[in-house]
């Protein structure tokens, strides 16, 4: 490491330190600088400092708001960002500006991570956003077990079993998507309420094979039919309704991964919209007692194909509820901790490999719930709904994904910057910085349960218009995505696919403003 001079050596790279100018921060940066052969230019703090100040021979600059200009002026190619010294929104602004200027950002450990390493574990230093994740664990890290409850940051919600018993006991219940993490839990929890029969429907053969074994062990005397079927196969589902005669349907089958649905819009429509609407029509035709739809907070002011597809079926089932004898009820989930493909199992796998953990943006927040909470909410909502409502669980305050990563590192018995690192990789297609729980035109009312609120529309839906929109989507499933997106915008005017374009600060401000308004209305 060389202290900055006006003529850097050939091949060397210059770096700025975004941290308060302390000897501790300097020592940390110097260690990294030596390892990385960096010329350290100076500190840039969140507070104003005089340019005449120096710490350890390094200049201390003002102007964090113009860090891109400062980096260009001093030919800086890398920023060393000290964790914990900037609010998350300020850190996010710095990272965004650097990304726009093609300046690499790397993390320095905060003061709480500057502790001695256990014997046998070498410090890997820091990795930049450009570094690719490793595929093996070169450091021999053996993280401890981490459960979703450890990460929830609130007390788990318990629901009312007595009401559910009176609703489910002695009835035939069908669950679609039964081999998924949510569907599987719903099936397991349903058994305790003694339905007359449980029908588990999924197209994943091995998942259904495992589920059948589990359910037989849990309730050997309860009739359980594990059926292989694709919910998008209208003929097969019609036969199941005739043969099995369900009275209650819990619809958990859906595609849920936002970036993948952005590039497979037609498949999202087939599985999330058309299959759901066909099932809802069957529930109406066969006179089911209740149809419980699982939706997502990504359906609120959506920015993705996946979120918008779920908003379409929210509208479709609400429109059916206006005239059907079947009680159509929707449950709007937050992110389910430790569900298949969610952040927790991905972070757990990255920790087991030795890192790095990849986080999209330091400002990103999500509402979280546990898998058992999600299953209980579905069952409870079905018991309490009268038809047309959307139920939302009180999930507490939204959690930063970055804090989730910190917690998983800590709970695994590891230290950030010593045993494992974090990389920021930017928002993926369709993702929002903040999720919301309230759609414009909804009134959220308390229910008798203190942790569940019901969203009621303030204006009736025109069922014919919604049905016509779904029919047009059905004609477009093999069309280019741009045509599908245009039709989704026609059905869901609040859908704004352009709001996820990277670097669109004004649109990010819109998300912040929308979230502030939502919090204000809730208060």
Coordinates of C-alpha atoms in Angstrom, one line a residue:
X1 CA 0.0 0.0 0.0
X2 CA 1.2 3.5 -0.9
X3 CA -0.1 6.7 0.5
X4 CA -1.6 8.7 -2.4
X5 CA 0.7 10.9 -4.4
X6 CA -0.1 12.9 -7.5
X7 CA 1.6 10.3 -9.9
X8 CA 0.5 6.8 -9.1
X9 CA 2.7 4.0 -10.1
X10 CA 2.1 2.2 -13.4
X11 CA -0.7 -0.4 -12.9
X12 CA -1.7 0.8 -9.5
X13 CA -5.3 1.7 -8.6
X14 CA -6.5 4.5 -6.4
X15 CA -9.2 4.2 -3.8
X16 CA -11.3 6.5 -1.5
X17 CA -12.4 5.4 1.9
X18 CA -16.0 6.2 2.8
X19 CA -15.8 6.3 6.6
X20 CA -15.2 8.7 9.4
X21 CA -11.5 9.4 9.6
X22 CA -10.3 7.5 12.6
X23 CA -7.1 5.6 13.1
X24 CA -9.1 2.4 13.4
X25 CA -10.6 2.9 10.0
X26 CA -7.2 3.8 8.6
X27 CA -5.7 0.7 10.0
X28 CA -8.4 -1.5 8.4
X29 CA -8.1 0.3 5.0
X30 CA -4.3 0.1 5.1
X31 CA -4.4 -3.6 5.7
X32 CA -6.8 -4.0 2.7
X33 CA -4.7 -1.5 0.6
X34 CA -1.5 -3.5 1.1
X35 CA -3.2 -6.7 0.2
X36 CA -4.8 -5.2 -2.9
X37 CA -1.9 -2.9 -3.9
X38 CA -4.2 0.2 -3.7
X39 CA -3.1 3.8 -3.5
X40 CA -5.3 5.3 -0.8
X41 CA -6.3 8.8 -1.7
X42 CA -8.2 9.8 1.4
X43 CA -11.4 9.8 3.5
X44 CA -14.8 11.0 2.5
X45 CA -17.1 11.3 5.5
X46 CA -20.8 11.8 5.9
X47 CA -20.1 14.9 7.9
X48 CA -18.3 17.9 6.6
X49 CA -14.5 18.1 7.1
X50 CA -12.0 20.7 6.1
X51 CA -9.7 19.7 3.3
X52 CA -6.7 20.8 5.4
X53 CA -7.3 18.0 7.8
X54 CA -5.2 14.9 7.4
X55 CA -5.3 11.5 9.1
X56 CA -2.3 9.3 8.8
X57 CA -1.1 11.2 5.8
X58 CA -4.4 11.0 4.0
X59 CA -6.6 13.9 3.0
X60 CA -10.1 14.2 4.5
X61 CA -12.6 15.4 1.9
X62 CA -16.0 17.0 2.1
X63 CA -18.6 16.1 -0.6
X64 CA -20.1 12.7 -0.1
X65 CA -23.0 13.8 -2.3
X66 CA -20.5 14.3 -5.1
X67 CA -18.5 11.2 -4.6
X68 CA -18.6 10.3 -8.3
X69 CA -17.2 13.7 -9.3
X70 CA -14.5 13.4 -6.5
X71 CA -13.6 9.9 -7.7
X72 CA -13.2 11.1 -11.3
X73 CA -11.2 14.1 -10.3
X74 CA -8.6 12.0 -8.5
X75 CA -8.8 9.0 -11.0
X76 CA -10.2 6.7 -8.3
X77 CA -11.4 3.3 -9.5
X78 CA -12.5 1.8 -6.2
X79 CA -14.4 2.9 -3.1
X80 CA -13.9 1.2 0.3
X81 CA -17.2 1.6 2.2
X82 CA -17.1 1.2 6.0
X83 CA -20.1 -0.7 7.2
X84 CA -22.3 0.8 9.9
X85 CA -21.2 4.4 9.6
X86 CA -23.8 5.6 7.1
X87 CA -27.6 5.2 7.2
X88 CA -28.8 2.6 4.8
X89 CA -30.3 5.1 2.4
X90 CA -27.0 7.1 2.3
X91 CA -25.0 3.9 1.7
X92 CA -27.4 3.0 -1.1
X93 CA -27.0 6.4 -2.7
X94 CA -23.2 6.1 -2.6
X95 CA -23.3 2.6 -4.2
X96 CA -25.8 3.7 -6.9
X97 CA -23.7 6.7 -7.8
X98 CA -20.5 4.6 -7.9
X99 CA -22.2 2.0 -10.1
X100 CA -23.3 4.6 -12.6
X101 CA -19.7 5.9 -12.8
X102 CA -18.3 2.3 -13.2
X103 CA -16.5 2.6 -9.8
X104 CA -16.1 -0.6 -7.9
X105 CA -17.4 -0.7 -4.3
X106 CA -16.0 -3.0 -1.7
X107 CA -16.9 -3.3 2.0
X108 CA -14.7 -2.6 5.0
X109 CA -15.8 -4.4 8.2
X110 CA -17.3 -2.1 10.9
X111 CA -15.9 -1.7 14.3
X112 CA -18.1 -4.5 15.7
X113 CA -16.5 -6.9 13.3
X114 CA -12.9 -6.0 14.1
X115 CA -12.3 -8.9 16.5
X116 CA -9.7 -11.6 16.5
X117 CA -10.2 -14.6 14.2
X118 CA -10.5 -18.1 15.6
X119 CA -7.4 -20.3 14.9
X120 CA -7.3 -21.9 11.5
X121 CA -9.5 -19.3 9.7
X122 CA -7.7 -16.9 7.4
X123 CA -9.1 -13.5 6.6
X124 CA -10.2 -13.4 3.0
X125 CA -10.2 -9.6 3.1
X126 CA -13.0 -8.0 1.0
X127 CA -14.5 -8.8 -2.3
X128 CA -15.8 -6.3 -4.8
X129 CA -19.2 -6.4 -6.5
X130 CA -17.4 -7.6 -9.6
X131 CA -16.1 -10.7 -7.9
X132 CA -17.9 -13.9 -8.8
X133 CA -19.2 -16.2 -5.9
X134 CA -17.0 -19.2 -5.2
X135 CA -18.5 -22.7 -5.7
X136 CA -16.6 -24.4 -2.8
X137 CA -15.8 -23.5 0.8
X138 CA -12.0 -22.9 0.8
X139 CA -11.9 -21.8 4.4
X140 CA -13.6 -24.9 5.9
X141 CA -16.3 -22.8 7.6
X142 CA -19.0 -24.9 9.4
X143 CA -21.8 -22.5 10.1
X144 CA -24.2 -23.3 12.9
X145 CA -27.9 -24.0 12.3
X146 CA -30.1 -21.0 11.6
X147 CA -33.9 -21.1 11.8
X148 CA -36.5 -18.7 10.5
X149 CA -37.6 -17.9 14.0
X150 CA -34.1 -16.6 14.8
X151 CA -34.4 -14.1 12.0
X152 CA -38.0 -12.9 12.4
X153 CA -37.3 -9.9 14.7
X154 CA -40.8 -10.2 16.3
X155 CA -42.8 -12.8 18.1
X156 CA -44.5 -15.4 15.9
X157 CA -48.2 -15.0 15.4
X158 CA -50.5 -17.7 16.8
X159 CA -54.1 -18.1 15.5
X160 CA -57.4 -19.3 16.7
X161 CA -57.7 -23.1 16.4
X162 CA -61.3 -23.3 17.7
X163 CA -62.8 -21.3 14.8
X164 CA -60.7 -23.3 12.3
X165 CA -61.9 -26.6 13.8
X166 CA -65.5 -25.7 13.4
X167 CA -64.9 -24.8 9.7
X168 CA -62.7 -27.7 8.6
X169 CA -63.8 -30.7 10.7
X170 CA -65.5 -33.3 8.6
X171 CA -65.0 -31.4 5.2
X172 CA -63.1 -32.5 2.1
X173 CA -60.2 -30.1 1.5
X174 CA -58.1 -29.8 -1.7
X175 CA -54.7 -28.1 -1.6
X176 CA -52.9 -27.2 -4.9
X177 CA -49.1 -26.7 -5.0
X178 CA -49.0 -29.3 -2.2
X179 CA -45.3 -30.3 -2.8
X180 CA -44.1 -26.7 -2.3
X181 CA -42.8 -25.4 1.0
X182 CA -46.1 -23.5 1.7
X183 CA -48.4 -26.1 0.3
X184 CA -46.6 -28.9 2.3
X185 CA -47.0 -26.9 5.5
X186 CA -50.7 -26.2 4.9
X187 CA -51.3 -29.9 4.3
X188 CA -49.5 -30.8 7.5
X189 CA -51.4 -28.3 9.6
X190 CA -54.8 -29.2 8.1
X191 CA -54.5 -32.7 9.5
X192 CA -54.9 -31.5 13.1
X193 CA -58.3 -30.0 12.3
X194 CA -59.6 -33.5 11.2
X195 CA -61.0 -32.9 7.7
X196 CA -62.9 -35.9 6.3
X197 CA -60.4 -36.1 3.5
X198 CA -57.3 -34.2 2.2
X199 CA -56.6 -34.0 -1.5
X200 CA -53.0 -32.9 -2.3
X201 CA -52.5 -31.8 -5.9
X202 CA -49.1 -31.0 -7.5
X203 CA -47.3 -32.0 -10.7
X204 CA -43.9 -32.6 -9.0
X205 CA -43.7 -36.4 -8.7
X206 CA -40.9 -36.7 -6.2
X207 CA -42.2 -33.9 -4.0
X208 CA -45.6 -35.7 -3.9
X209 CA -43.9 -39.0 -3.1
X210 CA -42.2 -37.4 -0.1
X211 CA -45.4 -35.6 1.0
X212 CA -47.4 -38.7 0.9
X213 CA -45.0 -40.5 3.3
X214 CA -45.0 -37.5 5.7
X215 CA -48.8 -37.2 5.8
X216 CA -49.2 -41.0 6.3
X217 CA -46.9 -40.8 9.3
X218 CA -48.7 -37.7 10.7
X219 CA -52.2 -39.1 10.3
X220 CA -52.2 -42.7 9.4
X221 CA -56.0 -43.0 9.8
X222 CA -57.0 -39.9 7.8
X223 CA -57.9 -40.4 4.1
X224 CA -55.3 -38.6 2.1
X225 CA -55.3 -38.6 -1.7
X226 CA -52.0 -37.4 -3.2
X227 CA -52.7 -36.6 -6.9
X228 CA -50.3 -35.8 -9.7
X229 CA -51.9 -33.1 -11.8
X230 CA -51.0 -29.8 -13.5
X231 CA -53.4 -27.1 -12.3
X232 CA -53.1 -25.6 -15.8
X233 CA -54.6 -28.8 -17.3
X234 CA -58.3 -27.8 -17.3
X235 CA -59.5 -31.4 -18.3
X236 CA -57.5 -33.1 -15.5
X237 CA -58.7 -30.6 -12.9
X238 CA -62.3 -31.0 -13.9
X239 CA -62.0 -34.7 -13.5
X240 CA -60.5 -34.3 -10.1
X241 CA -63.4 -32.1 -9.0
X242 CA -65.9 -34.7 -10.3
X243 CA -64.0 -37.7 -8.6
X244 CA -62.9 -36.0 -5.4
X245 CA -65.8 -33.6 -4.7
X246 CA -63.8 -31.0 -2.7
X247 CA -65.7 -28.6 -0.5
X248 CA -62.8 -26.3 0.2
X249 CA -59.9 -25.4 -2.1
X250 CA -56.7 -23.8 -1.0
X251 CA -54.8 -22.6 -4.1
X252 CA -51.1 -22.4 -3.4
X253 CA -49.8 -23.5 -6.8
X254 CA -48.0 -20.6 -8.6
X255 CA -44.8 -19.4 -10.0
X256 CA -43.2 -16.9 -7.6
X257 CA -39.7 -16.0 -8.7
X258 CA -39.8 -12.4 -9.9
X259 CA -36.7 -12.2 -12.2
X260 CA -37.5 -15.5 -13.9
X261 CA -41.1 -14.5 -14.7
X262 CA -39.8 -11.3 -16.2
X263 CA -38.2 -13.4 -18.9
X264 CA -41.0 -15.9 -19.1
X265 CA -44.0 -13.7 -19.1
X266 CA -46.2 -16.1 -21.1
X267 CA -45.5 -19.0 -18.6
X268 CA -46.4 -16.6 -15.7
X269 CA -49.8 -15.9 -17.4
X270 CA -50.5 -19.7 -18.1
X271 CA -49.7 -20.8 -14.5
X272 CA -50.5 -17.8 -12.3
X273 CA -53.5 -16.3 -14.2
X274 CA -55.2 -18.8 -16.5
X275 CA -54.9 -21.8 -14.3
X276 CA -56.1 -19.8 -11.3
X277 CA -59.1 -18.4 -13.1
X278 CA -60.0 -21.9 -14.4
X279 CA -59.9 -23.2 -10.9
X280 CA -62.0 -20.3 -9.6
X281 CA -64.6 -21.0 -12.3
X282 CA -64.6 -24.7 -11.3
X283 CA -65.1 -23.7 -7.6
X284 CA -68.1 -21.6 -8.6
X285 CA -69.5 -24.2 -11.0
X286 CA -69.2 -27.1 -8.5
X287 CA -70.5 -25.0 -5.6
X288 CA -67.5 -25.2 -3.3
X289 CA -68.0 -23.8 0.2
X290 CA -64.7 -21.7 0.0
X291 CA -61.8 -20.9 -2.3
X292 CA -58.7 -19.5 -0.6
X293 CA -56.2 -17.8 -3.0
X294 CA -52.7 -17.2 -1.9
X295 CA -51.4 -13.8 -3.2
X296 CA -48.4 -11.7 -2.4
X297 CA -47.5 -8.1 -1.4
X298 CA -45.7 -7.9 -4.8
X299 CA -49.3 -7.6 -6.2
X300 CA -49.5 -4.1 -4.6
X301 CA -48.5 -1.4 -7.0
X302 CA -46.6 -4.0 -9.0
X303 CA -43.4 -3.5 -10.9
X304 CA -43.1 -7.1 -12.1
X305 CA -44.9 -9.6 -14.3
X306 CA -45.2 -12.0 -11.4
X307 CA -46.7 -9.4 -9.0
X308 CA -49.1 -8.2 -11.7
X309 CA -50.2 -11.7 -12.5
X310 CA -51.2 -12.2 -8.9
X311 CA -53.0 -8.8 -8.9
X312 CA -55.1 -9.9 -11.9
X313 CA -56.3 -13.1 -10.1
X314 CA -57.0 -11.0 -6.9
X315 CA -59.3 -8.9 -9.1
X316 CA -60.8 -12.0 -10.8
X317 CA -61.7 -13.8 -7.7
X318 CA -63.1 -10.7 -6.0
X319 CA -65.3 -10.1 -9.0
X320 CA -66.6 -13.7 -8.8
X321 CA -67.3 -13.2 -5.1
X322 CA -69.8 -10.5 -5.9
X323 CA -72.3 -13.2 -7.4
X324 CA -71.0 -16.7 -6.4
X325 CA -72.3 -18.8 -3.6
X326 CA -68.6 -19.9 -3.1
X327 CA -66.7 -17.7 -0.6
X328 CA -63.7 -16.4 -2.5
X329 CA -61.0 -15.2 0.0
X330 CA -57.5 -14.0 -0.7
X331 CA -54.5 -14.0 1.6
X332 CA -51.7 -11.5 0.8
X333 CA -48.3 -12.9 1.9
X334 CA -45.1 -11.1 2.7
X335 CA -41.8 -12.8 2.0
X336 CA -41.9 -16.3 3.6
X337 CA -38.7 -17.0 5.6
X338 CA -36.9 -20.1 4.5
X339 CA -39.3 -21.0 1.7
X340 CA -37.9 -22.7 -1.3
X341 CA -35.7 -20.3 -3.4
X342 CA -36.0 -17.4 -0.9
X343 CA -33.2 -15.3 0.6
X344 CA -32.6 -17.4 3.7
X345 CA -31.8 -20.8 1.9
X346 CA -29.7 -18.9 -0.7
X347 CA -27.8 -17.0 2.1
X348 CA -27.4 -20.3 4.0
X349 CA -25.9 -22.0 0.9
X350 CA -23.6 -19.0 0.3
X351 CA -22.4 -19.1 3.9
X352 CA -21.7 -22.8 3.7
X353 CA -19.6 -22.2 0.6
X354 CA -17.5 -19.6 2.4
X355 CA -19.2 -16.6 0.8
X356 CA -19.7 -14.1 -0.4
X357 CA -23.3 -13.4 0.4
X358 CA -25.0 -11.4 -2.4
X359 CA -27.4 -8.6 -1.5
X360 CA -29.1 -6.7 -4.3
X361 CA -29.2 -3.2 -2.6
X362 CA -28.4 -2.1 0.9
X363 CA -31.7 -0.1 1.0
X364 CA -34.0 -3.1 0.1
X365 CA -36.6 -4.0 2.7
X366 CA -39.2 -6.8 2.9
X367 CA -42.0 -7.9 5.2
X368 CA -41.3 -11.3 6.5
X369 CA -43.4 -14.2 7.9
X370 CA -42.6 -17.8 8.9
X371 CA -43.7 -20.8 7.0
X372 CA -46.0 -21.9 9.8
X373 CA -47.4 -18.4 10.1
X374 CA -48.1 -18.3 6.4
X375 CA -49.9 -21.7 6.5
X376 CA -51.9 -20.7 9.6
X377 CA -52.9 -17.4 8.0
X378 CA -54.3 -19.2 5.0
X379 CA -56.3 -21.6 7.1
X380 CA -57.5 -18.8 9.4
X381 CA -58.5 -16.5 6.6
X382 CA -60.6 -19.3 5.0
X383 CA -62.4 -19.7 8.3
X384 CA -63.1 -16.0 8.9
X385 CA -63.7 -14.7 5.4
X386 CA -67.2 -14.0 4.1
X387 CA -66.2 -13.6 0.5
X388 CA -64.3 -10.9 -1.4
X389 CA -61.8 -9.9 1.3
X390 CA -58.1 -9.8 1.1
X391 CA -56.5 -10.7 4.4
X392 CA -53.1 -9.4 5.5
X393 CA -51.0 -10.5 8.5
X394 CA -49.5 -7.9 10.8
X395 CA -45.8 -8.7 10.0
X396 CA -44.3 -5.8 12.1
X397 CA -41.8 -3.4 10.6
X398 CA -40.2 -4.3 7.2
X399 CA -36.7 -5.7 7.6
X400 CA -33.6 -4.7 5.5
X401 CA -32.3 -7.6 3.5
X402 CA -28.8 -6.4 4.5
X403 CA -29.7 -6.8 8.2
X404 CA -31.0 -10.3 7.4
X405 CA -27.6 -11.1 5.9
X406 CA -25.9 -9.6 9.0
X407 CA -28.1 -11.7 11.3
X408 CA -27.3 -14.9 9.4
X409 CA -23.6 -14.3 9.6
X410 CA -23.8 -13.6 13.3
X411 CA -26.0 -16.6 14.0
X412 CA -23.7 -18.8 12.1
X413 CA -20.9 -17.8 14.5
X414 CA -19.0 -16.0 11.8
X415 CA -17.6 -12.4 11.4
X416 CA -18.2 -10.2 8.5
X417 CA -15.0 -9.2 6.8
X418 CA -13.0 -11.9 8.5
X419 CA -14.8 -15.2 7.7
X420 CA -17.3 -14.1 5.1
X421 CA -18.1 -11.0 2.9
X422 CA -21.1 -9.3 1.4
X423 CA -21.4 -8.1 -2.2
X424 CA -24.0 -5.7 -3.6
X425 CA -25.2 -6.9 -7.0
X426 CA -28.0 -4.4 -7.9
X427 CA -31.7 -4.8 -8.3
X428 CA -32.8 -7.7 -10.5
X429 CA -35.4 -7.3 -13.2
X430 CA -38.9 -6.6 -11.8
X431 CA -37.7 -6.1 -8.2
X432 CA -38.8 -3.2 -5.9
X433 CA -36.8 -1.6 -3.2
X434 CA -39.8 -1.6 -0.8
X435 CA -42.9 -3.7 -0.8
X436 CA -46.3 -2.4 0.2
X437 CA -49.5 -3.9 1.7
X438 CA -52.2 -1.6 0.5
X439 CA -53.7 -1.0 -3.0
X440 CA -55.2 2.3 -3.8
X441 CA -58.9 2.0 -3.4
X442 CA -58.7 -0.5 -0.5
X443 CA -59.7 0.1 3.1
X444 CA -57.9 -2.0 5.6
X445 CA -60.2 -2.9 8.5
X446 CA -59.3 -4.7 11.8
X447 CA -60.8 -8.2 12.3
X448 CA -61.5 -9.9 15.5
X449 CA -58.0 -11.3 15.4
X450 CA -55.5 -8.6 16.5
X451 CA -52.8 -9.7 14.0
X452 CA -55.0 -9.9 10.8
X453 CA -56.5 -7.1 8.8
X454 CA -59.0 -7.3 6.0
X455 CA -58.7 -5.2 2.8
X456 CA -62.1 -4.2 1.4
X457 CA -62.6 -2.6 -2.0
X458 CA -64.3 0.8 -2.0
X459 CA -65.8 0.3 -5.4
X460 CA -67.4 -2.7 -7.1
X461 CA -65.5 -4.5 -9.9
X462 CA -67.0 -5.0 -13.3
X463 CA -66.7 -8.7 -13.7
X464 CA -67.2 -8.7 -17.4
X465 CA -64.2 -6.4 -17.9
X466 CA -61.9 -8.5 -15.8
X467 CA -63.0 -11.7 -17.5
X468 CA -62.4 -10.0 -20.9
X469 CA -58.9 -9.0 -19.9
X470 CA -58.1 -12.5 -18.8
X471 CA -59.4 -13.9 -22.1
X472 CA -57.1 -11.4 -24.0
X473 CA -54.2 -12.6 -21.9
X474 CA -55.0 -16.2 -22.8
X475 CA -54.7 -15.2 -26.5
X476 CA -51.2 -13.7 -25.9
X477 CA -49.4 -16.4 -23.9
X478 CA -47.1 -17.1 -26.9
X479 CA -46.8 -13.5 -28.0
X480 CA -43.8 -11.3 -27.3
X481 CA -43.5 -10.1 -23.7
X482 CA -44.1 -6.5 -24.7
X483 CA -47.6 -7.4 -25.8
X484 CA -48.3 -9.3 -22.6
X485 CA -47.0 -6.4 -20.5
X486 CA -49.2 -4.0 -22.4
X487 CA -52.3 -6.1 -21.7
X488 CA -51.3 -6.4 -18.0
X489 CA -51.1 -2.6 -17.8
X490 CA -54.5 -2.4 -19.3
X491 CA -56.0 -4.6 -16.6
X492 CA -53.9 -3.3 -13.8
X493 CA -53.3 0.4 -14.5
X494 CA -51.0 0.8 -11.4
X495 CA -48.5 -1.7 -12.9
X496 CA -45.3 0.2 -13.8
X497 CA -42.7 -2.1 -15.3
X498 CA -40.5 0.9 -16.1
X499 CA -40.1 1.7 -12.4
X500 CA -37.4 -1.0 -12.0
X501 CA -35.0 0.5 -14.6
X502 CA -31.7 0.7 -12.8
X503 CA -30.4 4.2 -12.0
X504 CA -33.9 5.8 -12.3
X505 CA -33.6 7.8 -9.2
X506 CA -36.9 9.6 -9.7
X507 CA -38.7 6.3 -9.8
X508 CA -36.9 5.1 -6.7
X509 CA -38.2 8.4 -5.1
X510 CA -41.7 7.4 -6.2
X511 CA -41.3 4.1 -4.3
X512 CA -40.1 6.0 -1.2
X513 CA -43.0 8.5 -1.5
X514 CA -45.5 5.7 -2.0
X515 CA -44.2 3.8 1.0
X516 CA -44.3 7.0 3.1
X517 CA -48.0 7.6 2.1
X518 CA -48.8 4.0 2.9
X519 CA -47.3 4.3 6.4
X520 CA -49.1 7.6 6.9
X521 CA -52.5 6.0 5.9
X522 CA -51.8 3.1 8.2
X523 CA -51.0 5.4 11.1

